[in-house]
Coordinates of C-alpha atoms in Angstrom, one line a residue:
M1041 CA -11.0 -13.7 31.4
P1042 CA -9.9 -17.4 31.0
S1043 CA -8.8 -18.4 27.6
I1044 CA -10.6 -21.8 26.4
L1045 CA -9.2 -21.7 23.1
S1046 CA -5.7 -20.3 22.0
V1047 CA -3.5 -20.8 18.6
E1048 CA -0.1 -19.9 18.5
N1049 CA 2.0 -19.2 15.4
I1050 CA -0.2 -21.1 13.2
E1051 CA 0.9 -21.7 9.6
A1052 CA -1.4 -23.9 7.7
G1053 CA -2.4 -24.9 4.1
Y1054 CA -2.9 -27.8 2.0
S1055 CA -0.3 -30.4 0.1
D1056 CA 2.7 -28.4 0.1
V1057 CA 1.2 -24.8 -0.3
I1058 CA 1.1 -22.6 3.3
I1059 CA -2.0 -20.2 2.9
V1060 CA -1.9 -19.0 6.6
H1061 CA 0.9 -17.7 7.9
N1062 CA 2.3 -17.1 11.5
V1063 CA -1.1 -16.4 13.1
S1064 CA -2.4 -16.4 16.7
I1065 CA -5.9 -16.2 18.2
T1066 CA -7.4 -16.4 21.6
V1067 CA -10.8 -17.2 23.0
G1068 CA -11.9 -16.1 26.3
E1069 CA -14.8 -18.5 28.1
G1070 CA -18.2 -17.8 26.9
E1071 CA -17.2 -15.2 24.3
I1072 CA -17.8 -14.7 20.8
V1073 CA -14.8 -13.8 18.7
A1074 CA -15.1 -13.1 14.8
I1075 CA -12.3 -14.0 12.4
V1076 CA -13.0 -11.7 9.0
G1077 CA -11.5 -10.7 5.9
P1078 CA -12.1 -10.7 2.1
N1079 CA -12.3 -13.9 0.3
G1080 CA -9.5 -15.8 -0.2
S1081 CA -7.4 -14.4 3.0
G1082 CA -7.2 -17.9 4.9
K1083 CA -10.2 -17.7 7.4
S1084 CA -11.6 -21.0 6.7
T1085 CA -8.2 -22.6 6.3
L1086 CA -7.2 -21.5 9.8
L1087 CA -10.7 -23.1 11.3
K1088 CA -10.2 -26.2 9.5
S1089 CA -6.3 -26.5 10.6
L1090 CA -7.4 -26.7 14.1
L1091 CA -9.3 -30.0 13.5
G1092 CA -6.8 -31.6 10.9
F1093 CA -8.7 -30.8 7.8
A1094 CA -6.1 -28.5 6.7
K1095 CA -2.4 -29.2 6.7
L1096 CA -0.8 -27.8 10.1
F1097 CA 3.0 -26.7 9.0
Q1098 CA 3.7 -25.2 12.5
G1099 CA 2.0 -23.9 15.4
Q1100 CA -0.1 -25.2 18.8
V1101 CA -3.2 -25.4 19.5
F1102 CA -4.5 -25.4 23.3
Y1103 CA -7.8 -26.3 24.7
Q1104 CA -8.7 -25.6 28.3
G1105 CA -4.8 -25.1 28.7
R1106 CA -4.1 -28.4 27.2
D1107 CA -2.0 -29.0 24.0
V1108 CA -4.0 -30.7 21.8
T1109 CA -2.1 -29.8 18.4
G1110 CA -2.8 -32.7 15.9
M1111 CA -5.4 -34.4 17.9
A1112 CA -8.2 -36.2 15.6
A1113 CA -11.4 -34.1 14.9
D1114 CA -13.8 -36.6 16.4
K1115 CA -11.6 -36.6 20.1
L1116 CA -11.8 -32.6 20.1
V1117 CA -15.5 -33.2 19.3
S1118 CA -15.7 -35.2 22.3
Q1119 CA -13.4 -32.9 24.4
G1120 CA -16.0 -30.1 23.8
I1121 CA -15.1 -28.3 20.6
G1122 CA -17.6 -28.1 18.0
Y1123 CA -17.5 -27.6 14.3
V1124 CA -19.9 -26.5 11.6
P1125 CA -18.5 -26.5 8.2
Q1126 CA -20.0 -24.2 5.4
I1127 CA -21.2 -26.9 3.2
N1128 CA -22.1 -30.3 3.2
N1129 CA -23.1 -29.9 6.9
A1130 CA -26.5 -31.6 7.3
F1131 CA -27.3 -35.3 6.0
P1132 CA -30.0 -34.4 3.3
N1133 CA -31.6 -37.8 3.5
L1134 CA -32.0 -38.1 7.1
T1135 CA -35.0 -36.3 9.1
I1136 CA -34.1 -33.2 11.2
A1137 CA -34.6 -35.5 14.4
E1138 CA -32.1 -38.1 13.1
N1139 CA -29.8 -35.4 12.0
L1140 CA -29.7 -34.3 15.7
D1141 CA -29.2 -37.7 16.9
M1142 CA -26.1 -38.3 14.8
G1143 CA -24.8 -35.2 16.6
A1144 CA -24.8 -37.3 20.0
Y1145 CA -22.9 -39.9 18.8
H1146 CA -20.6 -39.2 21.7
S1147 CA -23.1 -39.2 24.4
K1148 CA -23.6 -42.2 26.6
G1149 CA -27.3 -43.6 27.2
K1150 CA -30.5 -42.9 26.0
A1151 CA -31.4 -40.6 28.7
S1152 CA -28.6 -38.7 28.0
I1153 CA -29.4 -37.8 24.3
K1154 CA -33.1 -37.4 25.3
S1155 CA -32.3 -34.6 27.7
A1156 CA -29.6 -33.2 25.0
M1157 CA -32.6 -33.0 22.2
G1158 CA -35.2 -31.5 24.9
E1159 CA -32.5 -28.4 25.5
I1160 CA -31.9 -28.3 21.5
Y1161 CA -35.4 -28.0 20.8
N1162 CA -36.1 -25.2 23.6
M1163 CA -33.1 -23.3 22.2
F1164 CA -34.5 -24.1 18.4
P1165 CA -38.3 -24.6 18.7
E1166 CA -38.5 -24.2 15.1
L1167 CA -36.8 -27.4 14.7
K1168 CA -39.0 -29.3 16.6
V1169 CA -42.2 -28.8 15.0
R1170 CA -40.5 -30.0 11.6
K1171 CA -38.5 -32.7 13.2
N1172 CA -39.7 -35.4 10.8
F1173 CA -39.1 -33.4 7.9
L1174 CA -36.1 -34.4 5.6
A1175 CA -33.0 -32.1 5.8
G1176 CA -32.8 -31.9 2.1
N1177 CA -36.3 -30.1 2.2
L1178 CA -35.2 -27.6 4.2
S1179 CA -34.4 -23.9 3.3
G1180 CA -31.0 -22.7 3.6
G1181 CA -31.1 -20.5 6.6
E1182 CA -33.4 -24.0 8.1
R1183 CA -30.3 -26.2 7.2
Q1184 CA -27.8 -23.9 9.0
M1185 CA -29.9 -23.9 11.6
L1186 CA -30.0 -27.7 12.0
A1187 CA -26.2 -27.9 11.1
I1188 CA -25.5 -25.6 14.2
A1189 CA -28.2 -27.5 16.6
R1190 CA -26.6 -30.9 15.9
A1191 CA -23.0 -29.7 16.9
M1192 CA -24.8 -28.4 19.7
M1193 CA -25.9 -31.8 20.8
A1194 CA -22.6 -32.6 22.1
Q1195 CA -22.8 -29.8 24.4
P1196 CA -19.4 -28.4 23.1
K1197 CA -17.6 -25.4 25.3
V1198 CA -16.4 -23.7 22.0
L1199 CA -18.3 -23.7 18.6
L1200 CA -16.3 -22.8 15.7
L1201 CA -18.4 -21.8 12.9
D1202 CA -17.4 -21.5 9.1
E1203 CA -19.3 -19.0 7.0
P1204 CA -22.7 -19.6 8.9
L1205 CA -24.3 -16.4 7.2
A1206 CA -23.0 -17.5 3.7
S1207 CA -25.7 -17.0 1.0
L1208 CA -28.6 -16.1 3.5
S1209 CA -31.0 -13.4 3.1
P1210 CA -31.7 -10.8 5.7
K1211 CA -34.2 -12.7 7.6
P1212 CA -32.8 -16.1 8.3
T1213 CA -29.2 -14.2 8.7
S1214 CA -31.1 -12.4 11.7
V1215 CA -32.6 -15.8 13.0
I1216 CA -29.1 -17.4 13.0
I1217 CA -27.6 -14.2 14.7
S1218 CA -30.1 -14.6 17.6
K1219 CA -29.3 -18.2 18.0
L1220 CA -25.8 -17.2 18.3
E1221 CA -26.5 -14.9 21.0
N1222 CA -28.3 -17.1 22.9
I1223 CA -25.8 -19.8 22.8
E1224 CA -23.2 -17.3 24.0
K1225 CA -25.6 -16.3 26.8
A1226 CA -25.9 -20.1 27.5
G1227 CA -22.1 -20.1 28.2
T1228 CA -20.7 -21.8 24.9
A1229 CA -17.7 -19.5 23.4
I1230 CA -18.1 -19.3 19.6
V1231 CA -15.5 -18.5 16.8
I1232 CA -17.3 -17.2 13.6
V1233 CA -15.7 -17.0 10.3
E1234 CA -17.4 -14.6 7.8
Q1235 CA -17.3 -12.5 5.0
N1236 CA -20.3 -10.5 6.5
I1237 CA -18.1 -8.4 8.7
K1238 CA -20.6 -6.3 10.0
K1239 CA -22.9 -9.0 11.2
A1240 CA -20.3 -10.8 12.5
L1241 CA -18.6 -8.1 14.4
S1242 CA -22.1 -7.0 15.7
I1243 CA -22.5 -9.9 18.0
S1244 CA -18.7 -10.5 18.6
K1245 CA -16.6 -9.2 21.6
R1246 CA -13.3 -9.2 19.6
G1247 CA -11.9 -9.7 15.9
Y1248 CA -9.4 -10.7 13.8
V1249 CA -8.8 -9.3 10.4
L1250 CA -6.8 -11.7 8.1
I1251 CA -5.6 -10.8 5.0
D1252 CA -3.5 -12.7 2.5
G1253 CA -3.0 -15.5 5.4
A1254 CA -1.8 -13.1 7.9
C1255 CA -3.2 -11.3 10.8
A1256 CA -3.6 -7.8 9.8
M1257 CA -5.4 -6.1 12.8
E1258 CA -6.9 -7.5 15.8
G1259 CA -8.9 -5.9 18.6
D1260 CA -12.3 -4.8 20.3
A1261 CA -15.0 -5.8 17.9
D1262 CA -17.1 -2.6 18.1
S1263 CA -13.9 -0.3 17.6
L1264 CA -12.0 -2.6 15.2
F1265 CA -13.0 -0.6 11.9
T1266 CA -14.0 2.9 13.4
E1267 CA -11.4 4.6 11.2
E1268 CA -12.4 4.9 7.9
S1269 CA -8.7 4.7 6.8
S1270 CA -8.7 1.2 8.1
R1271 CA -11.6 0.1 6.5
L1272 CA -10.5 1.2 3.0
R1273 CA -6.8 0.0 3.5
Y1274 CA -7.5 -3.7 4.7
L1275 CA -10.7 -4.6 3.3
G1276 CA -11.2 -2.2 0.4
L1277 CA -15.1 -0.8 1.9
E1278 CA -16.7 1.7 0.8
A1279 CA -17.4 4.7 3.3
K1280 CA -21.1 3.3 3.5
G1281 CA -20.0 0.0 5.0
N1282 CA -19.9 -3.9 4.0

């Protein structure tokens, strides 16, 4: 499978502190790749460094075979890389429709935006029926759905998600998982950073395990933790799982 996004030998962090150490990942066209690991392992920092939200000390980022290292986040979005942060990912004082419209700021012309909006409402019918509701009045699951939908308004070829399942109860978690599977089926690649290891790997083709900022394991998602010794060694999971 051709690579749409590859990260080579990344070292990243904040100020003068390096948190991510020499990490490399690849993402194929239309596949879901999970980056998992315990809290504080550098997962979110790795994702943020690709867009300039964390300091990139070393390494290169390639998108569709082109070196985009250090490119500004808005330019990356316009080129087809979507990003959904864990927090502050919706405008609470704007309606659902207005939030979605903000996601299409790179689009040219009302017809293009209207077409994109129609596609998003087909994918997220729950948002269409509440399009005039303020985002600030939505539940956590609904707001996460809106954040993903807004990123999809730019019609990205790869979507970067930072902890999309954080603090969600089982029902909204299942809804978000279903939406991500539909996005994958539509041809968009996804990189999902998650602490909910079982859920993230259940929808992913491949996975990377970060421990203390370094890549401890990588491989097919369905076989990454088949050996109990690996689960215990790298994540301290109990025999019953996470």
